[in-house]
PDB file of C-alpha atoms in Angstrom:
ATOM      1  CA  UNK A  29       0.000   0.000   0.000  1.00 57.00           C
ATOM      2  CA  UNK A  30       1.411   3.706  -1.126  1.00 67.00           C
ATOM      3  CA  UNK A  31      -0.606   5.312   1.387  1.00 73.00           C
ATOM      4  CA  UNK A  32      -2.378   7.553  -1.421  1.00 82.00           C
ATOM      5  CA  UNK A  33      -5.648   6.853  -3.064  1.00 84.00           C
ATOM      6  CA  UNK A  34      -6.026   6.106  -6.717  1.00 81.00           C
ATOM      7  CA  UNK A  35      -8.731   7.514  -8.662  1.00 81.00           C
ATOM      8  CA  UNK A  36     -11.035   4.674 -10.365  1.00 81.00           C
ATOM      9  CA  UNK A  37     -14.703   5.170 -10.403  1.00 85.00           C
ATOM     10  CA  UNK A  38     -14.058   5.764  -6.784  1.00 89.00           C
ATOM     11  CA  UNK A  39     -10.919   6.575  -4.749  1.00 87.00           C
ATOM     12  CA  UNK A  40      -9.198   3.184  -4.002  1.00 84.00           C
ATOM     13  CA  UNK A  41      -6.317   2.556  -1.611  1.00 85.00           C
ATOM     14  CA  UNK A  42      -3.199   2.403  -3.795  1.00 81.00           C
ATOM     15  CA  UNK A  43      -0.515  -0.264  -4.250  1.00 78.00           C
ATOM     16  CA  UNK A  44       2.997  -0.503  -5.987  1.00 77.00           C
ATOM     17  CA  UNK A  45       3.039  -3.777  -8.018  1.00 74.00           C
ATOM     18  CA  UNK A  46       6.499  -5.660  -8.775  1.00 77.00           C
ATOM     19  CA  UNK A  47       7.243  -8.366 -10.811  1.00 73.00           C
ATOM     20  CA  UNK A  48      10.586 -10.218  -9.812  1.00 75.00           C
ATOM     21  CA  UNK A  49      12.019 -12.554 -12.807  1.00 73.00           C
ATOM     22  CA  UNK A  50      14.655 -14.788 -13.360  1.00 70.00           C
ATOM     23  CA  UNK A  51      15.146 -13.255 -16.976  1.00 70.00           C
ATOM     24  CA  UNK A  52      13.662 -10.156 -19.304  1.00 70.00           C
ATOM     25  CA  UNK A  53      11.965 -12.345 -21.916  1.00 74.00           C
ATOM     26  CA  UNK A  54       8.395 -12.575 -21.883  1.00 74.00           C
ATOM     27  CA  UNK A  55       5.632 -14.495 -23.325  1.00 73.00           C
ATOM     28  CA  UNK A  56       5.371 -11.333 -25.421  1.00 74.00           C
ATOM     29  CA  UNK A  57       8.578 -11.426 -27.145  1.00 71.00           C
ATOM     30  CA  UNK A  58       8.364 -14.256 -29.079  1.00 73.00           C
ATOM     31  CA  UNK A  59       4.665 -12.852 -30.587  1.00 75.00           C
ATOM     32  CA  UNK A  60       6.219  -9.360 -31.046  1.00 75.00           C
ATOM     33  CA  UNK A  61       9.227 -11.465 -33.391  1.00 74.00           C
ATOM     34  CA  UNK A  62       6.761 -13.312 -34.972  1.00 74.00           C
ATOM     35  CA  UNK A  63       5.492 -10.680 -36.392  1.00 76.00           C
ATOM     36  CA  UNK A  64       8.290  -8.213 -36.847  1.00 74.00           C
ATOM     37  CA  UNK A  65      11.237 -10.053 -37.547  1.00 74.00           C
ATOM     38  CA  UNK A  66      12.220 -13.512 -39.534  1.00 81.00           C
ATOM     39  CA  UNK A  67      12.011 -16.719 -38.219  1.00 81.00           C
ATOM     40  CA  UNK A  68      15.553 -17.141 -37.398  1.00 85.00           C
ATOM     41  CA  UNK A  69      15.068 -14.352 -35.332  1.00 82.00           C
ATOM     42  CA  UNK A  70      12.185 -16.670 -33.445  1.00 80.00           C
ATOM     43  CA  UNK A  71      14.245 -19.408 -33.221  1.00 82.00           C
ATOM     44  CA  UNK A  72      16.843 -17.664 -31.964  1.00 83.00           C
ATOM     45  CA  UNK A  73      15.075 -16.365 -29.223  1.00 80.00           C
ATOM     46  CA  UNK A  74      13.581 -19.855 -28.846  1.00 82.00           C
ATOM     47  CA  UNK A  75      16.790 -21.362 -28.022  1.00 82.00           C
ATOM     48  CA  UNK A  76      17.993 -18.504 -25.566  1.00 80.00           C
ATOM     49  CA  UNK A  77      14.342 -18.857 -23.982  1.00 78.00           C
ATOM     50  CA  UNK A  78      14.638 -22.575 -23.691  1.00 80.00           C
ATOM     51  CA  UNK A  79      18.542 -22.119 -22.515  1.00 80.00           C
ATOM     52  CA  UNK A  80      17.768 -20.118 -19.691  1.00 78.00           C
ATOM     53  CA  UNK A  81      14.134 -21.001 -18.172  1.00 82.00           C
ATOM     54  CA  UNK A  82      13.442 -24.620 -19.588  1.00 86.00           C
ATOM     55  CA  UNK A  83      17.223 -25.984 -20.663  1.00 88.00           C
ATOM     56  CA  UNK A  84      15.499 -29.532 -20.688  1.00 90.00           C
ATOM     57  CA  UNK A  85      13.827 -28.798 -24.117  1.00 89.00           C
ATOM     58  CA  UNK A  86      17.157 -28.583 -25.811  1.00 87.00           C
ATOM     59  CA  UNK A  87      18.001 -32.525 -25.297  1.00 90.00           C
ATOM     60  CA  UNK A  88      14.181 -33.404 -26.304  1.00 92.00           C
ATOM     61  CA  UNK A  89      13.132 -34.953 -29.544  1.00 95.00           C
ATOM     62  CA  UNK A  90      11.169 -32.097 -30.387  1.00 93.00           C
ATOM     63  CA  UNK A  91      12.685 -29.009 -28.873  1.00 90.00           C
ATOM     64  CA  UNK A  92      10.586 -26.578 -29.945  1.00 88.00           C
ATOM     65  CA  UNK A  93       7.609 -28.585 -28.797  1.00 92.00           C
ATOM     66  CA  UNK A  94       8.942 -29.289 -25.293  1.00 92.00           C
ATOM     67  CA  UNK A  95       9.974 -25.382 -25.025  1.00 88.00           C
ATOM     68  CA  UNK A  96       5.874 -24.552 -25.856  1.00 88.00           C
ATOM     69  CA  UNK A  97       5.284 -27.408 -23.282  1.00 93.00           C
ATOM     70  CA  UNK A  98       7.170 -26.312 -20.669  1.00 91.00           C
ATOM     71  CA  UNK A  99       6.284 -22.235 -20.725  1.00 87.00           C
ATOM     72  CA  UNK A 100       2.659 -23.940 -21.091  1.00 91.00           C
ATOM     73  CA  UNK A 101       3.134 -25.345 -17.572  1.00 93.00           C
ATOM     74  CA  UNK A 102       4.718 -23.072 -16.117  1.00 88.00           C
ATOM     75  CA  UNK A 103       2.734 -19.997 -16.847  1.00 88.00           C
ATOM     76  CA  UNK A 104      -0.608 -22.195 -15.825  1.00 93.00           C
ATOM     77  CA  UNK A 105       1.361 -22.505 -12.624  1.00 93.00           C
ATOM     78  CA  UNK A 106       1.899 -19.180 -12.139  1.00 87.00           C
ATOM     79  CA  UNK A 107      -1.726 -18.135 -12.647  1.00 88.00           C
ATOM     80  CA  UNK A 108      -3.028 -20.210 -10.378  1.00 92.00           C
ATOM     81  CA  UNK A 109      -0.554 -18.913  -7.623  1.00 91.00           C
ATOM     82  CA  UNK A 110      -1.759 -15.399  -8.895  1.00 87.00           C
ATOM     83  CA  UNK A 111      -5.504 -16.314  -8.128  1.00 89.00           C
ATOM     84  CA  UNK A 112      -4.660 -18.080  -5.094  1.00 90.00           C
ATOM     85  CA  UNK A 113      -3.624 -14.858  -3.948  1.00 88.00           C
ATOM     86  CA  UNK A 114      -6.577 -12.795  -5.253  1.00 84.00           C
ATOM     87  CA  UNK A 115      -5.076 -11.458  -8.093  1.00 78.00           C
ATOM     88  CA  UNK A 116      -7.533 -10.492 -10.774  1.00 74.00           C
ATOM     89  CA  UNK A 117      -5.918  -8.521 -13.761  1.00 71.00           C
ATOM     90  CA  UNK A 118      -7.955  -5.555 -14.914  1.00 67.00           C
ATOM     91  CA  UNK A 119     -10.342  -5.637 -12.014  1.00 51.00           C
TER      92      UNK A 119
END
């Protein structure tokens, strides 16, 4: 809590939000390069993804497939610790 209110359609309490990550890249990214850049550009960013967060889909028969699988899991993971919490995005 900031101590201040925030104007909605009433005054609310207000909050700072963080986000604390173990890297920059985002689900995001990789739709922002699909569309903007070439797919080598994707892939690359596929294999520094998968490198970093999920180096297990590197070794699999179907990296690119286990990468998809594992960010799958992981962000349904993290929205359920989100609602756990009461987090509801645009409320």
């Amino acid at each position: 809590m900031t101590g201040e209110n925030v104007m909605r359609e009433t005054p609310l309490p207000g909050a700072v939000p963080t986000r604390v990550a173990a890297s920059h890249i985002r689900v995001g990214n990789s739709s922002i390069l699909r569309h903007a850049a070439t797919p080598r550009a994707l892939r690359q960013l596929a294999i520094m993804s998968s490198a970093g967060t999920i180096p297990e889909a590197a070794n699999a028969e179907r990296p690119y497939h286990a990468l998809l699988d594992g960010v799958i899991a992981r962000q349904a993971e993290l929205v359920a610790r989100w609602l756990l919490v009461g987090f509801i995005h645009g409320a």
